[in-house]
GROMACS .gro file of C-alpha atoms in nm:
model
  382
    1UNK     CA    1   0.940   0.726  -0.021
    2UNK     CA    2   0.598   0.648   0.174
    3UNK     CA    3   0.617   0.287   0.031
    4UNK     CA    4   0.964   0.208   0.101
    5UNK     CA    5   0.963   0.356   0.430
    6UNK     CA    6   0.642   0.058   0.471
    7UNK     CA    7   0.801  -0.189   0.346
    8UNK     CA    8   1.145  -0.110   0.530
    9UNK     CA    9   0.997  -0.228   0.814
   10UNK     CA   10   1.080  -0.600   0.705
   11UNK     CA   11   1.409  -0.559   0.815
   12UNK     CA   12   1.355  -0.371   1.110
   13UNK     CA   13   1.118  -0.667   1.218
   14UNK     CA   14   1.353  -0.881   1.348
   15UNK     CA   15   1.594  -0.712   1.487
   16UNK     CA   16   1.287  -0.521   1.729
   17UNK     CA   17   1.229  -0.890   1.804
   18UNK     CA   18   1.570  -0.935   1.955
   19UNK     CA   19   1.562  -0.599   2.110
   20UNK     CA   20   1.222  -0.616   2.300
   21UNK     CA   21   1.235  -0.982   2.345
   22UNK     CA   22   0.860  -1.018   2.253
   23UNK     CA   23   0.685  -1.223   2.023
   24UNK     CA   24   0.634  -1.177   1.655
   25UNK     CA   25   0.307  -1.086   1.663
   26UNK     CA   26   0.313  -0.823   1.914
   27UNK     CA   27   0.608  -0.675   1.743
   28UNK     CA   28   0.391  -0.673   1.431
   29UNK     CA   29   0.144  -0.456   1.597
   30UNK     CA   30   0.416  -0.161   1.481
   31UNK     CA   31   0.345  -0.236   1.157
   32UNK     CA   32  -0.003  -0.293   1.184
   33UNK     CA   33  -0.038   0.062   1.375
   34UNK     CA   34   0.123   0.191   1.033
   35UNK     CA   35  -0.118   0.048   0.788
   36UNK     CA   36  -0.360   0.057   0.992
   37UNK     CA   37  -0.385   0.444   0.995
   38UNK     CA   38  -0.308   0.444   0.654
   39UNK     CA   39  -0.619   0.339   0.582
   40UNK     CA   40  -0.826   0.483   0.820
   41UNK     CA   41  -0.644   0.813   0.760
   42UNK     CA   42  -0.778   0.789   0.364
   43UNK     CA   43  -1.109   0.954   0.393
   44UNK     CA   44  -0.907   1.216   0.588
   45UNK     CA   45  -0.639   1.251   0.297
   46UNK     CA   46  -0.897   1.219   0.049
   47UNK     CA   47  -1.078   1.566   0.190
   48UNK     CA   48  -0.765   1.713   0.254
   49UNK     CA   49  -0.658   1.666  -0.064
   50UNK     CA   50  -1.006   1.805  -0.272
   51UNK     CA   51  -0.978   2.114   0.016
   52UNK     CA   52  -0.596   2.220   0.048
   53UNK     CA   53  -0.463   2.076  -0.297
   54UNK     CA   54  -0.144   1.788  -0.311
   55UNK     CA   55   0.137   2.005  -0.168
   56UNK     CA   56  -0.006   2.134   0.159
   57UNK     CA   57  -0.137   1.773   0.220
   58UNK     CA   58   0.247   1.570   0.092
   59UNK     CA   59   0.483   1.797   0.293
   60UNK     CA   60   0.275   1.797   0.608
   61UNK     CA   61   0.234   1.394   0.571
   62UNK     CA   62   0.650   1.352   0.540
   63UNK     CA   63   0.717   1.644   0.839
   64UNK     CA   64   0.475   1.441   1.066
   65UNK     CA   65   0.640   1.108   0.969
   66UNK     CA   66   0.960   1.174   1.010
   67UNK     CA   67   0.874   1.350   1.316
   68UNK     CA   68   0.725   0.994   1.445
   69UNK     CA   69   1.023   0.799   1.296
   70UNK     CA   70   1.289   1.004   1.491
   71UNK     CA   71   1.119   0.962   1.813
   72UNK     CA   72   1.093   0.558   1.775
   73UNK     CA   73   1.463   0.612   1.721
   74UNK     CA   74   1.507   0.711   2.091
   75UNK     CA   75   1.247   0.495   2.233
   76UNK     CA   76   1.341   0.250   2.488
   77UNK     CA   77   1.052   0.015   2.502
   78UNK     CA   78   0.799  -0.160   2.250
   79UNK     CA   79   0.459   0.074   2.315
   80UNK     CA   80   0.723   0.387   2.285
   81UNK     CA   81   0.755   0.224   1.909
   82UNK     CA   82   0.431   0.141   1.894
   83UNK     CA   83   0.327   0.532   1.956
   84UNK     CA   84   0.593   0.702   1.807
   85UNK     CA   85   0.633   0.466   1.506
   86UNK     CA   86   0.310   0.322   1.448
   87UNK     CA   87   0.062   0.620   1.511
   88UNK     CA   88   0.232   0.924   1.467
   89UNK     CA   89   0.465   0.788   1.235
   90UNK     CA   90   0.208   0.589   1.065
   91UNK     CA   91  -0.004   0.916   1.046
   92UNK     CA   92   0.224   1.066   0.831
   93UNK     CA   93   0.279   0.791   0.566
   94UNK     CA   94  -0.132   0.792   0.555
   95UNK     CA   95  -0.101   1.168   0.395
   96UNK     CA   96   0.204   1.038   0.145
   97UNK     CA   97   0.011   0.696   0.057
   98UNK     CA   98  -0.059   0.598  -0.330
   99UNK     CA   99  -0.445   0.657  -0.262
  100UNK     CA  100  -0.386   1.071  -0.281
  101UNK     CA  101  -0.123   1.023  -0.529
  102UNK     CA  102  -0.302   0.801  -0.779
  103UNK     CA  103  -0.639   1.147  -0.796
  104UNK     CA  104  -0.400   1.369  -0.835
  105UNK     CA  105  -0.239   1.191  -1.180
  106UNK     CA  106  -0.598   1.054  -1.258
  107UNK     CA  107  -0.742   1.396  -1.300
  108UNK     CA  108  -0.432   1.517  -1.513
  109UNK     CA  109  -0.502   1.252  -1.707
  110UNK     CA  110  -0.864   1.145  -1.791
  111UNK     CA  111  -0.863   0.951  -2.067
  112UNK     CA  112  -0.563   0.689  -1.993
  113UNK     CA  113  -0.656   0.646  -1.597
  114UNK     CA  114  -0.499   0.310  -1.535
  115UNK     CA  115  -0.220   0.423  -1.694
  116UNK     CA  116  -0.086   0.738  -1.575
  117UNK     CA  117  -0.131   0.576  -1.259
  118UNK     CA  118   0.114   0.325  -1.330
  119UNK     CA  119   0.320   0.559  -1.485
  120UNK     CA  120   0.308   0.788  -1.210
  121UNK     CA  121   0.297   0.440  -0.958
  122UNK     CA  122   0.714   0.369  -1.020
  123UNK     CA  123   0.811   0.590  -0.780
  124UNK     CA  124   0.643   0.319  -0.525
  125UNK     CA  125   0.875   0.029  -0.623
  126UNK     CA  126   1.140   0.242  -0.678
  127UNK     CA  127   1.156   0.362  -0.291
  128UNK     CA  128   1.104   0.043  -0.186
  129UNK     CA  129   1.399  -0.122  -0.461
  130UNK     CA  130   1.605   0.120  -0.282
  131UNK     CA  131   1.501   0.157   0.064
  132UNK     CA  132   1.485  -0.204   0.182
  133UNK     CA  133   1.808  -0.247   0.098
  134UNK     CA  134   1.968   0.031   0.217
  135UNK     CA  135   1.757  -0.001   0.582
  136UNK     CA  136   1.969  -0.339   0.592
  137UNK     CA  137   2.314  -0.229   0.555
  138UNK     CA  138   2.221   0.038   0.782
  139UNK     CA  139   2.067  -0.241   1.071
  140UNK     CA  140   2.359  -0.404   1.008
  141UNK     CA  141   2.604  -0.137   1.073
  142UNK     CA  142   2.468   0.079   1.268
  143UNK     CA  143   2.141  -0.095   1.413
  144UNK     CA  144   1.825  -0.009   1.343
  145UNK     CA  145   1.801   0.345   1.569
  146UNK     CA  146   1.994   0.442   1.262
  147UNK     CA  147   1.809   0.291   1.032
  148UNK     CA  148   1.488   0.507   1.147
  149UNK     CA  149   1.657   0.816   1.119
  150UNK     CA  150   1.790   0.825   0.801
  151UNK     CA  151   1.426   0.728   0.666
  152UNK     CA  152   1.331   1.026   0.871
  153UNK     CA  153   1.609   1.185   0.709
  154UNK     CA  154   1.512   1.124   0.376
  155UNK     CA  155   1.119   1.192   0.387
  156UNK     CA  156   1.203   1.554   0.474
  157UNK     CA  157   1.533   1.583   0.231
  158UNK     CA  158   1.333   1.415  -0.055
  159UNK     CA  159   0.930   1.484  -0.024
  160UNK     CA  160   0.910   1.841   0.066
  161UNK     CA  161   1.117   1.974  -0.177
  162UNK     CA  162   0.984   1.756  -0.450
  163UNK     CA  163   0.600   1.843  -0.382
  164UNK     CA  164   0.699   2.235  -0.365
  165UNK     CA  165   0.505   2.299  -0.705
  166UNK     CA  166   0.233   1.995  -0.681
  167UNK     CA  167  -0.093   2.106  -0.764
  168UNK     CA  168  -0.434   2.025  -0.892
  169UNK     CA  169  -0.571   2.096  -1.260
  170UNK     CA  170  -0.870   2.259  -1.075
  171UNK     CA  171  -0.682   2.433  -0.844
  172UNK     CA  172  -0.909   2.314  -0.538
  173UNK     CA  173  -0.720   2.530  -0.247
  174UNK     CA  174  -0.977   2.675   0.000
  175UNK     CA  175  -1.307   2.479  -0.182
  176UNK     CA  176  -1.511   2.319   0.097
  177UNK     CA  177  -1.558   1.984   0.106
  178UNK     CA  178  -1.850   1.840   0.013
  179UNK     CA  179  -2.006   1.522   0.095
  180UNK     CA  180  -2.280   1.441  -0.085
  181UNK     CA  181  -2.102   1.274  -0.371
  182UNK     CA  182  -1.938   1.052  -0.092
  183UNK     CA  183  -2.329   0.958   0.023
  184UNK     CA  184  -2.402   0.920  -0.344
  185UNK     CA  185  -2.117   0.725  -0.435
  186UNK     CA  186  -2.162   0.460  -0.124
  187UNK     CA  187  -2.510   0.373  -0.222
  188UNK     CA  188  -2.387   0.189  -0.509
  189UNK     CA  189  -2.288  -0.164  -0.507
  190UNK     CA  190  -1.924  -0.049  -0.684
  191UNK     CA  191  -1.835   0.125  -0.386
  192UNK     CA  192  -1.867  -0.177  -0.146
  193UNK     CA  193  -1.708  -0.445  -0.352
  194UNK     CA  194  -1.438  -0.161  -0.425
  195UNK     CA  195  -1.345  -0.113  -0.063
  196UNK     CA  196  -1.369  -0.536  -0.012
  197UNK     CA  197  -1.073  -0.496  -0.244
  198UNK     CA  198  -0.883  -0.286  -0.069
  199UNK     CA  199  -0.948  -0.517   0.221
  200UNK     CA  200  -0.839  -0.835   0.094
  201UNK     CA  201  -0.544  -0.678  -0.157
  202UNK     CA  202  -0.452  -0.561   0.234
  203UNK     CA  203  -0.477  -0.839   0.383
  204UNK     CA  204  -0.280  -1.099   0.126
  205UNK     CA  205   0.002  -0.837   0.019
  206UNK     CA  206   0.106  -0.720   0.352
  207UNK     CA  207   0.137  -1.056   0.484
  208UNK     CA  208   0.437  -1.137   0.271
  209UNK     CA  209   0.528  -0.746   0.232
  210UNK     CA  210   0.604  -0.777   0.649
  211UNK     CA  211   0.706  -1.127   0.685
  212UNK     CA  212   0.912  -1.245   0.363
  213UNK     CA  213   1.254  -1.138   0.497
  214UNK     CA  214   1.191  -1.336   0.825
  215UNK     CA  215   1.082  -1.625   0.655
  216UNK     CA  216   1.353  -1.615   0.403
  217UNK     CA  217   1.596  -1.594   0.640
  218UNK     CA  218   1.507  -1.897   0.849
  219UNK     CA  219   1.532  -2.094   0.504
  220UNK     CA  220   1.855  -1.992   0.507
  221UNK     CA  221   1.914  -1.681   0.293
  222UNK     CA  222   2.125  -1.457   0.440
  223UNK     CA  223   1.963  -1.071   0.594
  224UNK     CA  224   2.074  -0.910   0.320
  225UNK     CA  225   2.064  -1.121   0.033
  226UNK     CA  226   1.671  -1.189   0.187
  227UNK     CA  227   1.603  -0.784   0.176
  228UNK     CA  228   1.770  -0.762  -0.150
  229UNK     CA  229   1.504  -0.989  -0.243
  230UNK     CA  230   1.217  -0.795  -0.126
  231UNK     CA  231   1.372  -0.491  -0.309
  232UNK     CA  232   1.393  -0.666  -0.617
  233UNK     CA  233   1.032  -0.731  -0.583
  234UNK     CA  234   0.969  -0.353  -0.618
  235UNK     CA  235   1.156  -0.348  -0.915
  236UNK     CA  236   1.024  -0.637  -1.111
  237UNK     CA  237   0.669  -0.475  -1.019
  238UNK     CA  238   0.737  -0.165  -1.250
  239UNK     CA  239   0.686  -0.395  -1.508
  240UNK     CA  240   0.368  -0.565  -1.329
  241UNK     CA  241   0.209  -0.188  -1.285
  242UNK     CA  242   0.239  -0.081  -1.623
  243UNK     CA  243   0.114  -0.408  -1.792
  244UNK     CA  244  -0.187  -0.401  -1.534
  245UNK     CA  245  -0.275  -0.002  -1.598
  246UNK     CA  246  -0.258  -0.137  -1.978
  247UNK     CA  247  -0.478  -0.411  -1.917
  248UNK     CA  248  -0.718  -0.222  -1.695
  249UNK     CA  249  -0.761   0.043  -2.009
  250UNK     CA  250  -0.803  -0.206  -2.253
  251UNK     CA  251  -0.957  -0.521  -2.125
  252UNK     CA  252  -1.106  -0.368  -1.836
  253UNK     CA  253  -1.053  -0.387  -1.473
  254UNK     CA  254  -1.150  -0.749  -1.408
  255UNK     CA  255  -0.933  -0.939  -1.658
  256UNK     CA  256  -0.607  -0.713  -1.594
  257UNK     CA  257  -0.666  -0.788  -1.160
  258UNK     CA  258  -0.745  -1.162  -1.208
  259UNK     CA  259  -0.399  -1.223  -1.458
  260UNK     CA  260  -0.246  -1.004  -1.205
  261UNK     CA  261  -0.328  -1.188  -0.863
  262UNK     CA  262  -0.312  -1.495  -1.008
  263UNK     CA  263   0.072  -1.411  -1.063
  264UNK     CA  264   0.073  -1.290  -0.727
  265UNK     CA  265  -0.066  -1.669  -0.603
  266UNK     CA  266   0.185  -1.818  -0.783
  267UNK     CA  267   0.472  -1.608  -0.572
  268UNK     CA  268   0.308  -1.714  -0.275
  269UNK     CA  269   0.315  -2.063  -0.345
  270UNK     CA  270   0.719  -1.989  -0.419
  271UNK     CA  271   0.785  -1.873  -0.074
  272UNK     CA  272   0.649  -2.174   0.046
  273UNK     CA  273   0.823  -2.383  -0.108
  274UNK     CA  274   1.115  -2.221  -0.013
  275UNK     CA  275   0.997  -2.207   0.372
  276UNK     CA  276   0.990  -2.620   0.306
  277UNK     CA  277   1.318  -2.691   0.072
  278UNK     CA  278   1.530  -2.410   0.199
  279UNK     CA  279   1.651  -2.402  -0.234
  280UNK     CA  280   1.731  -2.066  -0.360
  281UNK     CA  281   1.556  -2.092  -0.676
  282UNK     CA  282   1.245  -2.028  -0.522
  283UNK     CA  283   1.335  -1.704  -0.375
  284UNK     CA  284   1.431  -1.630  -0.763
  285UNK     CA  285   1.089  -1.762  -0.838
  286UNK     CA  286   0.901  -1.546  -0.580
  287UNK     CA  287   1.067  -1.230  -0.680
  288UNK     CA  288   0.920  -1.286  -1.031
  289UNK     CA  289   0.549  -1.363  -1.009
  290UNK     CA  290   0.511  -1.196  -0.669
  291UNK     CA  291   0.665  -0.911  -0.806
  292UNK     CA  292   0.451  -0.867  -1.118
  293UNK     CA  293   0.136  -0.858  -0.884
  294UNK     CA  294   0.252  -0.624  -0.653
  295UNK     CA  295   0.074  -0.277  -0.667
  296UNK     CA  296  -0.149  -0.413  -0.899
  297UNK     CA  297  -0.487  -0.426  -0.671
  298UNK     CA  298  -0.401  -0.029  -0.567
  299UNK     CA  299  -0.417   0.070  -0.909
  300UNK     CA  300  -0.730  -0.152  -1.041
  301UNK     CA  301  -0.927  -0.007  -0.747
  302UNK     CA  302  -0.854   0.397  -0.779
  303UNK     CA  303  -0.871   0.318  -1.141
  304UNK     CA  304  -1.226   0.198  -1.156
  305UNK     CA  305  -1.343   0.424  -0.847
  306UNK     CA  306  -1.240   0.741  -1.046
  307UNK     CA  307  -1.409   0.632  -1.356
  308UNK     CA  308  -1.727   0.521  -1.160
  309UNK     CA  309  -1.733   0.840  -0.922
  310UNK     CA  310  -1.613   1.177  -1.114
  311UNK     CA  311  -1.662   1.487  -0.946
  312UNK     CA  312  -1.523   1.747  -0.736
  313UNK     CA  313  -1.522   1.508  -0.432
  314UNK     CA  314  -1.299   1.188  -0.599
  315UNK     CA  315  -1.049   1.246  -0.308
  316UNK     CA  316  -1.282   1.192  -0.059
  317UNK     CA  317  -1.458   0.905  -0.194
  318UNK     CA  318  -1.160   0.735  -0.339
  319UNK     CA  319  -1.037   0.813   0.041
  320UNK     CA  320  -1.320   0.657   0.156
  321UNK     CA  321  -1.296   0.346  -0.034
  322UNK     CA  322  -0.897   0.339   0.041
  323UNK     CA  323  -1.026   0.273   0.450
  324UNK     CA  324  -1.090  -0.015   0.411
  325UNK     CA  325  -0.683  -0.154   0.306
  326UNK     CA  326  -0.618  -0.032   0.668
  327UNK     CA  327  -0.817  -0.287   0.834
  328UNK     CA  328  -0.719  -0.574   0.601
  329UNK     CA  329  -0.311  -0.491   0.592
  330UNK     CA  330  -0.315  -0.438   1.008
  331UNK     CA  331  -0.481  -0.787   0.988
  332UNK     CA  332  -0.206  -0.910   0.744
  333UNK     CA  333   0.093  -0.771   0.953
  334UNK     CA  334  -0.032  -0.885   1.280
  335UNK     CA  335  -0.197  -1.219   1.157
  336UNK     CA  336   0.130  -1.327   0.995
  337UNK     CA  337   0.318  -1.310   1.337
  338UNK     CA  338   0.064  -1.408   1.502
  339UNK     CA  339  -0.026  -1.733   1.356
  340UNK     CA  340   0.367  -1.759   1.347
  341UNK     CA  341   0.374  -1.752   1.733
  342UNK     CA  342   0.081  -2.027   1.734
  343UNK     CA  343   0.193  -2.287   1.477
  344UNK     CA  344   0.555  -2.218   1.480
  345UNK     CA  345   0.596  -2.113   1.068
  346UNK     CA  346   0.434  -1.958   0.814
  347UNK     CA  347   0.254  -2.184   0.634
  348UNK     CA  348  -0.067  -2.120   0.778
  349UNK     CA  349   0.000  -1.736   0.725
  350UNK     CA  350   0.075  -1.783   0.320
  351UNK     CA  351  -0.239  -2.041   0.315
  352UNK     CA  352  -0.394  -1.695   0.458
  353UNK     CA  353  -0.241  -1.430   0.198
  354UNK     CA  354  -0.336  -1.680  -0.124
  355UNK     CA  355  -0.730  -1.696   0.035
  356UNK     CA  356  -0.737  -1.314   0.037
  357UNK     CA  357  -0.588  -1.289  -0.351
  358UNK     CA  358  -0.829  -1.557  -0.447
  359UNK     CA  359  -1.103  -1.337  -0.279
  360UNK     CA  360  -0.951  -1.036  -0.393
  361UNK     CA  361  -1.025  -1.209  -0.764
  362UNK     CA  362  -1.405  -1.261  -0.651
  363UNK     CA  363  -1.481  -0.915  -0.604
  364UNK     CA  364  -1.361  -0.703  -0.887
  365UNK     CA  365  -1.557  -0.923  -1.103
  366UNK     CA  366  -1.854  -0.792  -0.913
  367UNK     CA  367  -1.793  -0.451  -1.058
  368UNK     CA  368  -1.957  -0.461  -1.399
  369UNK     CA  369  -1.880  -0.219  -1.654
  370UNK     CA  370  -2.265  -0.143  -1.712
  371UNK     CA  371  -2.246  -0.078  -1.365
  372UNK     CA  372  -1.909   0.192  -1.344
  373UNK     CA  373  -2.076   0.356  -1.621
  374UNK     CA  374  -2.453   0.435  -1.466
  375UNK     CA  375  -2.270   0.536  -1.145
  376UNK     CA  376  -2.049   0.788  -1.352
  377UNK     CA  377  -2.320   0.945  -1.521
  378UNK     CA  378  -2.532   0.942  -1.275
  379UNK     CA  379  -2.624   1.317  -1.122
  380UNK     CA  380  -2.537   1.447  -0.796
  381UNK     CA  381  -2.843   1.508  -0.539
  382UNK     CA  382  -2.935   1.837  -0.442
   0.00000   0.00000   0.00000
């Protein structure tokens, strides 16, 4: 649900265009509000998660979003959506993001990290394979007031019910936090090139996440068909998530991100060609490779940062590591429309997304194994 309420936003996009009459980068700033709290909310999510346990922390994150989501619905003016949609909204899906989610299934399951992650990770491109979709025929009927309250809706319908019996295998409920494995854990180089990850997998990813449908759709794809699109790229990523969480456990963490991205670099190139020829096999194209990368940097990252930093405090650093996407992905949503707005397309923007993959490539070869494993054995100070 928290990803496919994110990514529902492409559809929304335009039609908030035509609504406030502003320009596409200001009306990205919604989006950026959203992921930009997601990850500055992390470290937050992360404690709350070691302290109160996953189902206190899940059902207060989807009562608080669909709480912000309704209130959009009524606003009448672009900061009203900003506020109610971006920040309170957007502090809502920070609780439900894949950060919290991915500890909880990596400490069930200790010894096949990467891939109960995936595993547990389909549920992300399933809401989205549904959602996006759905958000469309609903813009399209209804507008997109609508569309914002059935998401709303559906987060409390759908996540409280389903996190009723979530727990921990250590049972954390009422354990202070504590944060000297945090300190610890950032004094490593890991840590760093970890969170520049999350940066630049923010960055490249939520530049076509938010701007795809638009940029489909002036090639000529129809709304829908274009959303259906961006669905399908959830779907085609449940195979891209488990092969990567396979990878990551076999090959390690470097050679399952770099076959990953450079999947995800080949999508990119895809769109732009079909920003330039306007042919619909590239759209088919996209949805492939594009698809098989997405998710994949998410995974990689809480993968190796849960090996590298075990302890009773893995929420909070993960969380802390997880800060930096929020940065990178407001930059991506914003930056997108923004250098739309400037240079009149997108190609700049995609030129953009590709540098931050190719980056994103850089960095995760910087975390040696020698290195994960002196970090994970290393003791706690007292």
């Amino acid at each position: 649900m928290q990803n496919g309420t994110v990514m529902a936003f492409s559809v929304l996009y335009l039609p908030l265009v035509r609504e406030f009459g502003e320009g596409r980068g200001a009306v990205a700033t919604v989006q950026s509000a959203v992921v930009l709290l997601g990850g500055l909310g992390a470290p937050v999510a992360g404690a709350a998660l070691d302290r109160w346990g996953p189902r206190r922390l899940f059902q207060t994150g989807a009562a608080l979003a669909a709480a912000g989501l309704l209130l959009a619905s009524l606003a009448r003016s672009l900061p009203l959506v900003v506020v109610a949609y971006g920040v309170l909204g957007g502090a809502g899906l920070a609780l439900l993001a894949s950060s919290p989610n991915m500890v909880v299934v990596a400490q069930w399951f200790p010894r096949r990290r990467a891939q109960a992650i995936a595993l547990a990770d389909l549920g992300t491109p399933a809401g989205a394979f549904l959602l996006v979709p759905l958000s469309q025929l609903v813009v399209e009927r209804a507008g997109w007031r609508a569309a914002l309250v059935l998401l709303a809706v559906l987060l409390v319908g759908l996540v409280v019910p389903a996190n009723a019996l979530q727990r921990l295998p250590t049972a954390p409920e009422g354990r202070p936090a504590d944060p000297r494995p945090v300190r610890t854990a950032a004094r490593t180089p890991t840590f760093w090139w970890l969170a520049a990850l999350r940066f630049l997998t923010g960055i490249g990813f939520t530049v076509i996440n938010t701007h795809a449908v638009a940029l489909a759709v002036e090639a000529g794809v129809s709304p829908l068909q274009a959303a259906a699109a961006l669905g399908s790229v959830s779907l085609v990523s449940v195979a891209g998530r488990l092969g990567v969480g396979w990878l990551t456990d076999r090959r390690g963490p470097p050679v399952a991100l770099t076959a990953s991205f450079t999947s995800g670099l080949a999508g990119i190139a895809c769109l732009g060609l079909l920003g330039a020829t306007g042919h619909p096999g590239w759209l088919a194209a996209f949805v492939l490779c594009y698809g098989l990368a997405q998710g994949s940097g998410g995974i990689v990252a809480t993968a190796t940062a849960t090996a590298a930093f075990q302890g009773q405090a893995v929420g909070a650093v993960t969380g802390w590591i997880a800060v930096a996407s929020g940065p990178g992905e407001a930059l991506g949503a914003w930056g997108g429309g923004a250098l739309y707005d400037r240079t009149g397309g997108y190609r700049v923007a995609l030129v953009l997304a590709g540098a931050a993959l190719g980056a994103g490539i850089f960095t995760i070869w910087q975390t040696r194994r020698r290195e994960v494993e002196h970090a994970a054995a290393s003791p706690h100070p007292r």
